[in-house]
XYZ file of C-alpha atoms in Angstrom:
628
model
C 117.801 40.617 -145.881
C 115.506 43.466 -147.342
C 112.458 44.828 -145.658
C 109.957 45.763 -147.990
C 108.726 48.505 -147.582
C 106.262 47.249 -150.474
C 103.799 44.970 -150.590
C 101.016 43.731 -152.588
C 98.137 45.655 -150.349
C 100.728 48.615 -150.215
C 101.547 48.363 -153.740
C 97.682 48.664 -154.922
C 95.925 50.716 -151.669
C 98.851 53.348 -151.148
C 98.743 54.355 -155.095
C 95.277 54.566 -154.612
C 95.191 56.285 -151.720
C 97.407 59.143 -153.076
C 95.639 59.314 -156.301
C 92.137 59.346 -155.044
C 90.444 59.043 -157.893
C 87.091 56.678 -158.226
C 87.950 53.938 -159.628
C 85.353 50.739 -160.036
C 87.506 47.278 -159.264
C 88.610 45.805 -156.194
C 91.039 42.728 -154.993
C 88.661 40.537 -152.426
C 91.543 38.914 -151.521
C 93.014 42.242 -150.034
C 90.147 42.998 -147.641
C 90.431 46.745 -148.513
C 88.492 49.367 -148.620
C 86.552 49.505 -152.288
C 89.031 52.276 -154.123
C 86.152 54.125 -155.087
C 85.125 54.744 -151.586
C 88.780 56.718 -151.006
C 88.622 60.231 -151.314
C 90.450 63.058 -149.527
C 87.610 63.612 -147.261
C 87.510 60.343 -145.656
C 90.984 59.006 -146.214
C 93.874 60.271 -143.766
C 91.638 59.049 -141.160
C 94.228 57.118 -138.917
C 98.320 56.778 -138.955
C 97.966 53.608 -140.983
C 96.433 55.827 -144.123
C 98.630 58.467 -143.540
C 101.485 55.520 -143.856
C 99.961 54.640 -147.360
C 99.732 57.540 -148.933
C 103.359 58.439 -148.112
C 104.690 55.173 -149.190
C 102.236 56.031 -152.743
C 104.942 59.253 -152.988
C 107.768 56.340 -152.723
C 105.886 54.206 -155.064
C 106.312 56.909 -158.042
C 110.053 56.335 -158.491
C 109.660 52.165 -157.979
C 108.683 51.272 -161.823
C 109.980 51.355 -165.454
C 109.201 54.744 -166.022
C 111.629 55.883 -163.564
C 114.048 54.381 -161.412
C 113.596 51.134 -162.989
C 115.040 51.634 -166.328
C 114.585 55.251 -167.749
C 115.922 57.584 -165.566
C 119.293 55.406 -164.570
C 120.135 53.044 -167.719
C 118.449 55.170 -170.737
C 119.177 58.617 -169.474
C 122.862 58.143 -168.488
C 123.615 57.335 -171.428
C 126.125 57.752 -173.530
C 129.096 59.179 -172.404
C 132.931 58.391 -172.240
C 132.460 55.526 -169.933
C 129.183 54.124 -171.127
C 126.943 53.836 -174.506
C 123.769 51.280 -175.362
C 124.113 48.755 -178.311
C 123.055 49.225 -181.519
C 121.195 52.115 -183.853
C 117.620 51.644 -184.970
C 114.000 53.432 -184.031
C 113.838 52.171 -180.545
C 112.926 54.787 -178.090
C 115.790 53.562 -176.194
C 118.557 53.892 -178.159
C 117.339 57.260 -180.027
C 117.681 58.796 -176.463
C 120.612 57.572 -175.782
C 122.386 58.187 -179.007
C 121.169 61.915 -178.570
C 118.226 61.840 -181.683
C 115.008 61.836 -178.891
C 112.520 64.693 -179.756
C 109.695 66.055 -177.683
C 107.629 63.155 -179.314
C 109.292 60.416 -177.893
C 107.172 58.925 -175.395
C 109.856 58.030 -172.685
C 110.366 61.608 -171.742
C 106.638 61.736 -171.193
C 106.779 58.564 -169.390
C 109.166 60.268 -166.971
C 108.091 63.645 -166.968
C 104.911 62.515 -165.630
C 105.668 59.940 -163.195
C 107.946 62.409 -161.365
C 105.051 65.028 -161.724
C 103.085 62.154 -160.098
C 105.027 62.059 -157.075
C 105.194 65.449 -156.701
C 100.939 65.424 -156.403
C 100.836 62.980 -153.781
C 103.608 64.571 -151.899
C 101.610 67.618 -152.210
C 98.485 65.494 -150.870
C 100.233 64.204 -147.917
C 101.914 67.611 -146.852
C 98.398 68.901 -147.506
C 96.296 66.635 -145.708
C 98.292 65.377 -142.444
C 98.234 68.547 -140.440
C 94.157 68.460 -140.733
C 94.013 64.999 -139.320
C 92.387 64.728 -135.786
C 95.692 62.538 -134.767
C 98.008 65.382 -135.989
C 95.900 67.857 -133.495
C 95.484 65.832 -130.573
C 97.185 62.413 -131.018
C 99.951 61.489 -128.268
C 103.772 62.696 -128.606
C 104.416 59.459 -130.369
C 101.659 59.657 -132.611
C 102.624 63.407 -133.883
C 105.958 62.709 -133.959
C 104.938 59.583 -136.469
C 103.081 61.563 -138.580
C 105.692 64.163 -138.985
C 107.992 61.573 -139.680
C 105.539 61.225 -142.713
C 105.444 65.139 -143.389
C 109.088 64.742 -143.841
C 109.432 61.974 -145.876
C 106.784 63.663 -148.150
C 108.723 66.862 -148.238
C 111.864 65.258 -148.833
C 110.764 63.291 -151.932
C 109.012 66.570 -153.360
C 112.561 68.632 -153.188
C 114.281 65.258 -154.726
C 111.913 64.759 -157.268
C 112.016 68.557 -158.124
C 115.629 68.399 -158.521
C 115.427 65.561 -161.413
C 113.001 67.208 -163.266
C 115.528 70.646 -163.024
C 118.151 68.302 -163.862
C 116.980 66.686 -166.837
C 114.977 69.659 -168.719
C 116.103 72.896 -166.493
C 113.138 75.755 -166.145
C 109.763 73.813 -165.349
C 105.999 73.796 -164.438
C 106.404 74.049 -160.464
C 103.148 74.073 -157.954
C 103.526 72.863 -154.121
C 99.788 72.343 -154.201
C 98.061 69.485 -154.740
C 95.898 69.518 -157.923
C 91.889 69.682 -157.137
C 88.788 69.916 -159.251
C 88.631 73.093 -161.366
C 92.872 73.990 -160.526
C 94.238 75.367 -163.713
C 97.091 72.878 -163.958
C 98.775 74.205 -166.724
C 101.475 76.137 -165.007
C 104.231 78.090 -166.767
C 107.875 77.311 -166.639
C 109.659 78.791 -163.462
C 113.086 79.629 -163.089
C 115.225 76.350 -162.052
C 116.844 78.626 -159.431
C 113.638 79.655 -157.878
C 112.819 75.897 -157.911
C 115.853 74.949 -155.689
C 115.051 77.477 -153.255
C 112.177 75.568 -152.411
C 113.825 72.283 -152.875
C 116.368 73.277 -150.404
C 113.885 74.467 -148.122
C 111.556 71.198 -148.249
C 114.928 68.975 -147.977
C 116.212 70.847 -144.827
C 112.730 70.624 -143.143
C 112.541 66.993 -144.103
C 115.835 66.485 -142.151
C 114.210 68.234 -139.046
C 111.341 65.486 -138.292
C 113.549 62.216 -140.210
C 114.626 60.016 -137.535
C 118.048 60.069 -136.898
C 118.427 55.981 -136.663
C 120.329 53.444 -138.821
C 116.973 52.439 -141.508
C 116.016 49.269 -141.206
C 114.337 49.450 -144.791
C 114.973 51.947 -147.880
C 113.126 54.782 -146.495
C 114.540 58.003 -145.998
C 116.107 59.222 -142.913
C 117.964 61.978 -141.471
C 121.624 61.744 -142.302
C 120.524 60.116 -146.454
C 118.474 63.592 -146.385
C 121.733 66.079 -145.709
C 123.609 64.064 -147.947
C 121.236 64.088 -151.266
C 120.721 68.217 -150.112
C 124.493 68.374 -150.683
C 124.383 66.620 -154.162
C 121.402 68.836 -155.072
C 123.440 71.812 -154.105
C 126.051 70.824 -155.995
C 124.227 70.590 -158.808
C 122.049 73.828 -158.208
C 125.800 75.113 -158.378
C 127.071 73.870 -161.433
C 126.389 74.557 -165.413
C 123.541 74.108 -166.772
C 121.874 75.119 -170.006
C 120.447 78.063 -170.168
C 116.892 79.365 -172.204
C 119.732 81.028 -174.356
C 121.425 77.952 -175.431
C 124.672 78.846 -173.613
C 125.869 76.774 -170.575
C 126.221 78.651 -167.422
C 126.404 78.126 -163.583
C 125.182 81.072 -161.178
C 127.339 83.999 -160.201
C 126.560 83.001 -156.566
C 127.473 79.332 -157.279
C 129.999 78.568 -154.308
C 126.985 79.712 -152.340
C 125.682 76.556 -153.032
C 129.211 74.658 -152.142
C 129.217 75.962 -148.749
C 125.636 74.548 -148.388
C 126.903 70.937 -149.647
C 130.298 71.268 -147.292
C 127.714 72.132 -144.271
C 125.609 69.282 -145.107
C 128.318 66.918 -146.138
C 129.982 67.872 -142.645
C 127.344 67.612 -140.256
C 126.897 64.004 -141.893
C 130.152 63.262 -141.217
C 130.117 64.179 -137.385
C 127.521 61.628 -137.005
C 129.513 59.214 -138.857
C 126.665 56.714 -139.923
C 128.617 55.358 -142.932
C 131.061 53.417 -143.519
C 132.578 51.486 -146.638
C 132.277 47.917 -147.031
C 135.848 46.506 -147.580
C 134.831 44.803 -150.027
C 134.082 47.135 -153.414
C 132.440 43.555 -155.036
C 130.556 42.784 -152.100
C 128.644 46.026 -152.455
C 126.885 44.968 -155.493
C 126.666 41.182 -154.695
C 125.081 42.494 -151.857
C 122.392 44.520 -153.703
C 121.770 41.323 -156.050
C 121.134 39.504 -153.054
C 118.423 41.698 -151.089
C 120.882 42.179 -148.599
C 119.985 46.119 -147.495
C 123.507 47.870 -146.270
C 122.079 51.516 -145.214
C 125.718 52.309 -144.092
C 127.398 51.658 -147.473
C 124.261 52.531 -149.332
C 122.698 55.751 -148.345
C 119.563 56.092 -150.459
C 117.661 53.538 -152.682
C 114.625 53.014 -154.179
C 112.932 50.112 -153.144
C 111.675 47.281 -155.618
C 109.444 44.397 -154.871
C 108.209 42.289 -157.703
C 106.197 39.120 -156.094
C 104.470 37.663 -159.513
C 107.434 38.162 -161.701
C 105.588 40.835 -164.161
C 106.644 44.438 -164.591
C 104.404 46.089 -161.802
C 107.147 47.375 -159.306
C 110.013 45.833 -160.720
C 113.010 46.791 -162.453
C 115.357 45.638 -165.589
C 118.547 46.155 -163.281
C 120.662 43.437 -163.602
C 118.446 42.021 -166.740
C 119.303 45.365 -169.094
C 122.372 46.415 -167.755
C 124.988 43.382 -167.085
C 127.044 40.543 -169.153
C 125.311 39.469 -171.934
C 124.144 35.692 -170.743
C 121.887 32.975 -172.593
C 119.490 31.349 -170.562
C 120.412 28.028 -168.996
C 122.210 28.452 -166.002
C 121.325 31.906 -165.415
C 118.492 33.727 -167.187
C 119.195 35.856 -170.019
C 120.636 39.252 -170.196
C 120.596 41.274 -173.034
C 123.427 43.851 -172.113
C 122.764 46.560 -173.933
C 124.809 48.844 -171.494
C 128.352 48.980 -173.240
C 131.625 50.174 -171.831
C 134.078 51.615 -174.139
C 137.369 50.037 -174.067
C 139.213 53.088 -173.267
C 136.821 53.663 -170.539
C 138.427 50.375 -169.378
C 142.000 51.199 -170.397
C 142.610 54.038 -167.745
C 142.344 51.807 -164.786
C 145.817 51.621 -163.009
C 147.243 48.457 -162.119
C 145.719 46.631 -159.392
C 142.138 48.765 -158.887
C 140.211 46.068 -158.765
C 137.265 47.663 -159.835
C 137.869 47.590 -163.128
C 137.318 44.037 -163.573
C 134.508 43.914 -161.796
C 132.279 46.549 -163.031
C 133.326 45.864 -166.794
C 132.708 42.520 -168.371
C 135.390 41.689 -171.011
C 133.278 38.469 -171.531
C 130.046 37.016 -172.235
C 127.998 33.998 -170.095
C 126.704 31.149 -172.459
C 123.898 28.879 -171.056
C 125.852 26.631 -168.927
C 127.526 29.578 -166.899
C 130.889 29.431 -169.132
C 132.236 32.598 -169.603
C 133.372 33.686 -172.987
C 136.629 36.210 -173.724
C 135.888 38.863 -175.895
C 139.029 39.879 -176.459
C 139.725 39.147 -180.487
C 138.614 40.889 -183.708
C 136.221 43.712 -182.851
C 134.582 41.964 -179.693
C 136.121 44.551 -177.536
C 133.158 46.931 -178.617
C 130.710 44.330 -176.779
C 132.269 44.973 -173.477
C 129.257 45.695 -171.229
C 129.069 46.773 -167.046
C 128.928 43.952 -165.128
C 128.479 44.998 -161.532
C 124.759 43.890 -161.588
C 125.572 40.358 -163.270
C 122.668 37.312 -162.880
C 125.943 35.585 -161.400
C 125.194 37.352 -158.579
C 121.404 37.548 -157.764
C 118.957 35.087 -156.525
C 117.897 33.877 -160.088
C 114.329 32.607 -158.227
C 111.517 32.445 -160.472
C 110.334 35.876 -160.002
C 113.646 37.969 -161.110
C 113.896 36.059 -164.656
C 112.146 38.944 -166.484
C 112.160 41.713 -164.422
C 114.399 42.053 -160.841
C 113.313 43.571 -157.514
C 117.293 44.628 -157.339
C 117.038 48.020 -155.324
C 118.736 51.123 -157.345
C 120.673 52.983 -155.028
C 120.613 56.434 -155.990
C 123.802 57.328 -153.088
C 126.255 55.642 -151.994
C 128.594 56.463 -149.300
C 131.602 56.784 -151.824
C 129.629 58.994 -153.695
C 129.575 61.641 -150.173
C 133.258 60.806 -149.923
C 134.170 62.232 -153.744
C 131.300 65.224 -153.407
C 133.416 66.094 -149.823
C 136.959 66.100 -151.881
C 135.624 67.806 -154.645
C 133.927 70.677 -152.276
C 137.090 71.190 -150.000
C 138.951 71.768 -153.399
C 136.521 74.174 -154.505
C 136.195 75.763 -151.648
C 139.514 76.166 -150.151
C 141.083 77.030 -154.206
C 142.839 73.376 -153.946
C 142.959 70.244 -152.125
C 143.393 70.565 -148.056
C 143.873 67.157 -145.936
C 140.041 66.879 -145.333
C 139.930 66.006 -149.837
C 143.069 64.289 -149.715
C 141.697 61.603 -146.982
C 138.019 61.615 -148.548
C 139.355 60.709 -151.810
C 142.426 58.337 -150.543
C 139.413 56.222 -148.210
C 137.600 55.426 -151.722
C 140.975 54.418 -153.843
C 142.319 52.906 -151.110
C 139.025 50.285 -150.828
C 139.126 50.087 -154.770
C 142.388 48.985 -154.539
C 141.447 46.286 -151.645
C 143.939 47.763 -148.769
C 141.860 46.841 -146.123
C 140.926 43.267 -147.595
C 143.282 39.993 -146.652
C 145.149 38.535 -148.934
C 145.053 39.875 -152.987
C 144.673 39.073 -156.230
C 145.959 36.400 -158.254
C 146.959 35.639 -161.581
C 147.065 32.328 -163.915
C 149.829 30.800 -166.327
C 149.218 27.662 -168.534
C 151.869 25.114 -167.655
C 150.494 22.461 -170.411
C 148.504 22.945 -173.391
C 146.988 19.652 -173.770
C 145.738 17.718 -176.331
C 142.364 17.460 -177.960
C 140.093 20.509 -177.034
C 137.821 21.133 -179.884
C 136.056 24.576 -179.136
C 137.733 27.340 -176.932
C 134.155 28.048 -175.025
C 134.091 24.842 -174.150
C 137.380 24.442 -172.256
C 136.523 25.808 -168.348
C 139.310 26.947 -165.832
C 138.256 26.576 -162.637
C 139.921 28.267 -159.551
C 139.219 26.797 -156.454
C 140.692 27.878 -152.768
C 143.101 30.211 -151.510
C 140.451 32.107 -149.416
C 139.805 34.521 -152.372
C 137.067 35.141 -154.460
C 135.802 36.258 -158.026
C 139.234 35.383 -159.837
C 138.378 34.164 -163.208
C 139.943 32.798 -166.279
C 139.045 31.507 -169.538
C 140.616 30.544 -173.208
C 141.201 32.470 -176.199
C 142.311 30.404 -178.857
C 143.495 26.884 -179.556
C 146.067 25.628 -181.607
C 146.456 22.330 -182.571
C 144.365 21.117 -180.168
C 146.001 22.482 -177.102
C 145.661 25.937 -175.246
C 147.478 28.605 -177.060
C 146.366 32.008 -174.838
C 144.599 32.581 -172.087
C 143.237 35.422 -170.329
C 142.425 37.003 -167.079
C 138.894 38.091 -167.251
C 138.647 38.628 -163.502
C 141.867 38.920 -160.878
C 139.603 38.889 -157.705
C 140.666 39.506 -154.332
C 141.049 38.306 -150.940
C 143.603 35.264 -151.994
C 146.036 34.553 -149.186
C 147.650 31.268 -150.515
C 147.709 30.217 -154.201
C 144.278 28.964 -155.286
C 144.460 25.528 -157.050
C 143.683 25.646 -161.230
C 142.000 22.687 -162.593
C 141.221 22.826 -166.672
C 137.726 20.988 -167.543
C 135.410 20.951 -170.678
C 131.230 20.991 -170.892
C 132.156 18.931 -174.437
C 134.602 16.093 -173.004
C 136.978 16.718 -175.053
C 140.436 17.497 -174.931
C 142.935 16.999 -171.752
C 145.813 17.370 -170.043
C 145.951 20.964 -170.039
C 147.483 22.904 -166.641
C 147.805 25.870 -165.569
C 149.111 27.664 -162.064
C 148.029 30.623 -160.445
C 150.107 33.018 -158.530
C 149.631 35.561 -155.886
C 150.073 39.491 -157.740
C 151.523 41.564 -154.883
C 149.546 44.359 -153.291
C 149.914 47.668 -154.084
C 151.241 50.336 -151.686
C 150.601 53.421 -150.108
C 151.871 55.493 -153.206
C 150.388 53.438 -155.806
C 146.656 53.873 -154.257
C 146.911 57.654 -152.494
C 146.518 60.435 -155.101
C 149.207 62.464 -155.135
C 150.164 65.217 -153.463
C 150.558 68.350 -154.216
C 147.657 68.866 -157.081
C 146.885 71.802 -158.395
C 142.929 73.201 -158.136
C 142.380 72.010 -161.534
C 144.374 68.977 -161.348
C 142.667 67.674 -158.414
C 138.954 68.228 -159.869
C 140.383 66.523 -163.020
C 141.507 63.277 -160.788
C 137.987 63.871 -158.854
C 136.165 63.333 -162.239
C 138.029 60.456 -162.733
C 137.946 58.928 -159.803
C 133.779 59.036 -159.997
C 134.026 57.844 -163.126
C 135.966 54.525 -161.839
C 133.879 54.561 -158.372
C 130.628 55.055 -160.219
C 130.599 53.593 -163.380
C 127.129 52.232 -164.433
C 125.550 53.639 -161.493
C 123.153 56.641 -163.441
C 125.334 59.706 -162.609
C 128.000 59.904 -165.064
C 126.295 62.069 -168.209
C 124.574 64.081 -165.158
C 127.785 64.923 -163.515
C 129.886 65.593 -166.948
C 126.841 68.205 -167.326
C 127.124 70.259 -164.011
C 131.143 70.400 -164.951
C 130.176 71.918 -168.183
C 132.600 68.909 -169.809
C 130.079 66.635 -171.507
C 130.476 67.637 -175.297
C 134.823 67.801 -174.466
C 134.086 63.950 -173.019
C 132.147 62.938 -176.240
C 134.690 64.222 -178.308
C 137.802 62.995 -176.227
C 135.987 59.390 -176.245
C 135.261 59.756 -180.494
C 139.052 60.558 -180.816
C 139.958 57.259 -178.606
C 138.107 55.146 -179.971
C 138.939 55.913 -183.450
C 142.769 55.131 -182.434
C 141.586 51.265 -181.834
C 139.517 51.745 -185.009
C 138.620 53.757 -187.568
C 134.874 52.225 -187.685
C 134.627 51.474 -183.456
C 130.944 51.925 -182.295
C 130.660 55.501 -181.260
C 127.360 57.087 -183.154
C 127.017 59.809 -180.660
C 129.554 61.813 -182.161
C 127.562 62.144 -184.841
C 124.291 63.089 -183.406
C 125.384 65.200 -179.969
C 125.273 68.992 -180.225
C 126.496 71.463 -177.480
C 123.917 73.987 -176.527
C 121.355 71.281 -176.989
C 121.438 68.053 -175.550
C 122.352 68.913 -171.940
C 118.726 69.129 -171.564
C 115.558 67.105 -172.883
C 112.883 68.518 -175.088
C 109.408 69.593 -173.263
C 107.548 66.613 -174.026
C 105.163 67.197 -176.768
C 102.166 65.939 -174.941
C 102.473 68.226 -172.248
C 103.366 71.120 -174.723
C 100.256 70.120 -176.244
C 97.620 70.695 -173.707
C 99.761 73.795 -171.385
C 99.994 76.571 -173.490
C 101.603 78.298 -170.702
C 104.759 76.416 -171.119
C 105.399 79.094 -173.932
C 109.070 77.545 -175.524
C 110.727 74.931 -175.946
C 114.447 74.243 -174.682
C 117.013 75.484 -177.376
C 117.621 74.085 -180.719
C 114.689 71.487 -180.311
């Protein structure tokens, strides 16, 4: 189970460490130190400090503000595989929908928090080396607090790297901020930035340890890999001061870095997919910490059930449920159905990152498959199914985000060989086959099923009422439910969920939560497997045809997971996606749920305005980003 690296004394002294500002209060119960007493003159005193301020750098990206809610649900959003609900003056939305202006507080929320972590990184980098310990402290003791040195490092360069990412050219110190620093730095060039990101990042990956974590901080092998994603993104397009979208001239400089990094991870081989593509995420729902399918996350721990250090994953972004059973979601993260339409037959992921359903309060799952309901279709990878439902995660979850997974290294390796080499070699084909082929369950017994009514019945009253249950066969996660009833008996059914893992047929029994209505059957069967063909890409792809089935592919591996809008940006492809998606979704209907066609502009929303506080008070930061 997880190993929190949080916890209530962490949560308040290590934020207080790195800030080191007086402050008056104090928790008796904590037998701390008074907070006013910290200061950088007498903290950093022993390895245990040293420990708190460097899990205060952590703490930065372990809230709302960030990795929480903003950064992965609000700011990946909206795209062709993913939009919020709704239109209306909530921060949330306007964002997403493309209308947020420098005003809108969320980008300040951000922009500061990650500007946050960067100052206690910049503290602990600082103030380590000057500690007695550091000097003169045994082997194990230095090697300790290097470990720390690293870790700070490394979450300075990745930290860095989102700010680039989200508004380009900005403010960029490596010092920590004192009494009488002018902090109102100028924007610097995002290139010059990733220099130093680079250079933090590979010295990180010097001091890291090397073993298997045993909690979600950073070691060597998650360090190489999130260099090679930064690199790929210090290589792709980006919008430039000049409102044009551009990549540098020297940009497959920065794909040889992410092939070296990528294949020095690989020689080590310290991941490994779990066969299981649902277990992943039941997995994450559960606490259960899998560092070799999961290769960096940011660590939640939310012990009274209030916001503090906990998220909205799994509470924002999955089925829409009423409380009973479950808690509530609200599922504001939608899927648009042709999102869901290019799934081939028999990758089971589709049905289990997109709910074609919704959970009423006594766990029955409702079709949304009539009228316009498709445009209600939410993710579903993250659903309150699947967590621990205790009394703490009703509001807010302590659900890790993982920022990498190991799929995610897989895809970057395919797409970098077929960069690199000016098409797809073996080492792409196999990197990309390894994550279809798990999609598709290859390396799971059995497979999934599907179910036929045999007899309608007599009697049911209310579709969402009727329950098929599927019981047996060694599977899992196969579910069913009713459309529509006529004259009292089942008229249609649908799959909602095929599963996996069934190696006899399961056994179908038709209930109701209403007591009405019986003698309805149905039968499941066993859908064959596919084969080799059906789950290997094909060969022989062109350059650009195999980039095109790598953008895909992340699409269908990813989907929900915070990376889509930022990868559709570094192709230079995100105002082609919004207008492929518009056109799509117009075929269903002429008034489907789409208002970002209306409100995205090319040359402009690739980035996010300077936030108008900051713009405010630094007068160095002398522009804003175009057409804002």
């Amino acid at each position: 189970m997880k190993k929190y690296i949080f916890s209530r004394r962490v949560l308040i002294a290590a934020g207080i460490a790195c800030l080191l500002l007086p402050l008056n209060s104090c928790d008796k119960e904590l037998e701390v130190t008074p907070y006013s007493y910290f200061t950088t003159a007498n903290f950093f005193s022993n390895s245990e400090e040293a420990n708190m301020a460097t899990l205060g750098v952590y703490e930065s990206m372990s809230s709302l503000d960030t990795y929480g809610y903003n950064i992965p649900l609000i700011f990946d959003a909206d795209t062709d595989i993913s939009q919020l609900s709704g239109v209306g003056a909530d921060e949330w939305r306007l964002i997403a929908h493309y209308q947020g202006i420098s005003q809108t507080a969320i980008f300040y929320n951000v922009w500061s928090k990650l500007y946050e972590g960067i100052d206690r990184a910049n503290v602990v980098i600082e103030r380590i080396p000057q500690m007695e310990l550091y000097k003169n402290g045994t082997q194990t003791q230095q090697e300790q607090l290097n470990r720390f040195i690293g870790e700070a490092k490394f979450l300075r360069g990745f930290y860095y790297s989102e700010l680039v990412r989200l508004w380009g050219d900005v403010p960029f110190k490596t010092k920590s901020s004192q009494s009488g620093d002018n902090l109102k730095g100028g924007l610097v060039d995002r290139q010059e930035i990733y220099t130093q990101i680079i250079k933090d990042m590979e010295e990180a990956a010097v001091v890291l340890p090397a073993e298997t974590p045993s909690d979600e901080r950073i070691n060597k092998w998650a360090a190489k890999a999130m260099l090679a994603r930064i690199a790929l993104f210090a290589g792709g397009y980006s919008l430039s001061p000049d409102g044009t979208m551009k990549r540098p001239a020297n940009y497959k400089e920065y794909y040889k870095l992410a092939q070296e990094k990528i294949n020095e991870v690989m020689a080590q081989n310290p991941y490994k997919l779990n066969t299981s593509y649902a277990k992943v995420f039941k997995n994450q729902c559960q606490h259960v910490l899998e560092p070799t399918e999961n290769i960096f996350q940011v660590a939640f721990y939310n012990p009274a059930g209030t916001m503090g250090n906990g998220s909205w994953v799994g509470y924002f972004n999955g089925p829409l449920t009423a409380a009973g059973i479950y808690p509530n979601s609200i599922g504001r993260c939608l899927v648009p159905k042709p999102f869901y339409n290019t799934f081939k037959t028999g990758d089971q992921r589709r049905d289990f990152s997109i709910a074609t359903y919704s959970i009423n309060n006594v766990g029955n799952k409702l079709p949304l498959v009539t009228a316009r309901q498709d445009e209600a279709w939410t993710a579903a990878k993250w659903s309150r199914e699947y967590q621990t439902n205790s009394t703490v995660e009703r509001s807010y979850t302590h659900i890790n985000w993982v920022v990498m997974r190991y799929s995610d290294l897989l895809l970057m390796r395919a797409e970098v060989e077929n960069e690199l080499n000016e098409g797809p070699n073996p080492v792409a084909y196999d990197a990309v086959n390894q994550v279809r082929k798990r999609g598709f369950g290859a390396d799971i017994a059995g497979s999934r099923i599907a179910v036929d009514i045999v007899n309608k019945g007599t009697g049911y009253a209310n579709a969402a009422n009727v329950v098929i249950q599927i019981t047996g066969g060694g599977g899992s996660d196969a579910s069913a439910a009713v459309v529509t009833l006529a004259s009292g008996g089942i008229s249609a059914i649908t799959m909602l969920r095929s599963g996996d893992g069934y190696t006899s047929v399961p056994t179908v029994t038709i209930t109701t939560t209403d007591g009405k209505g019986s003698g309805a059957t149905a039968v499941a069967r066993i859908l064959p497997k596919p084969t080799a063909a059906e789950m290997n890409l094909p060969t022989g792809l062109s350059k650009i045809d195999f980039l095109k089935a790598i953008q895909q592919e992340r699409a269908w591996e990813l989907s929900g997971e915070g990376m889509r809008r930022a990868d559709l940006i570094r192709w230079g492809i995100l105002s082609d996606k919004i207008i492929e998606t518009n056109a799509a979704v117009k075929l269903i209907r002429s008034n489907y749920f789409y208002p970002s066609i209306a409100n995205f502009v090319a040359g402009k929303h690739e980035l996010y305005p300077f936030p108008q506080n900051e713009t405010d008070v630094n007068k160095s930061i002398t522009r804003q980003n175009p057409k804002y």
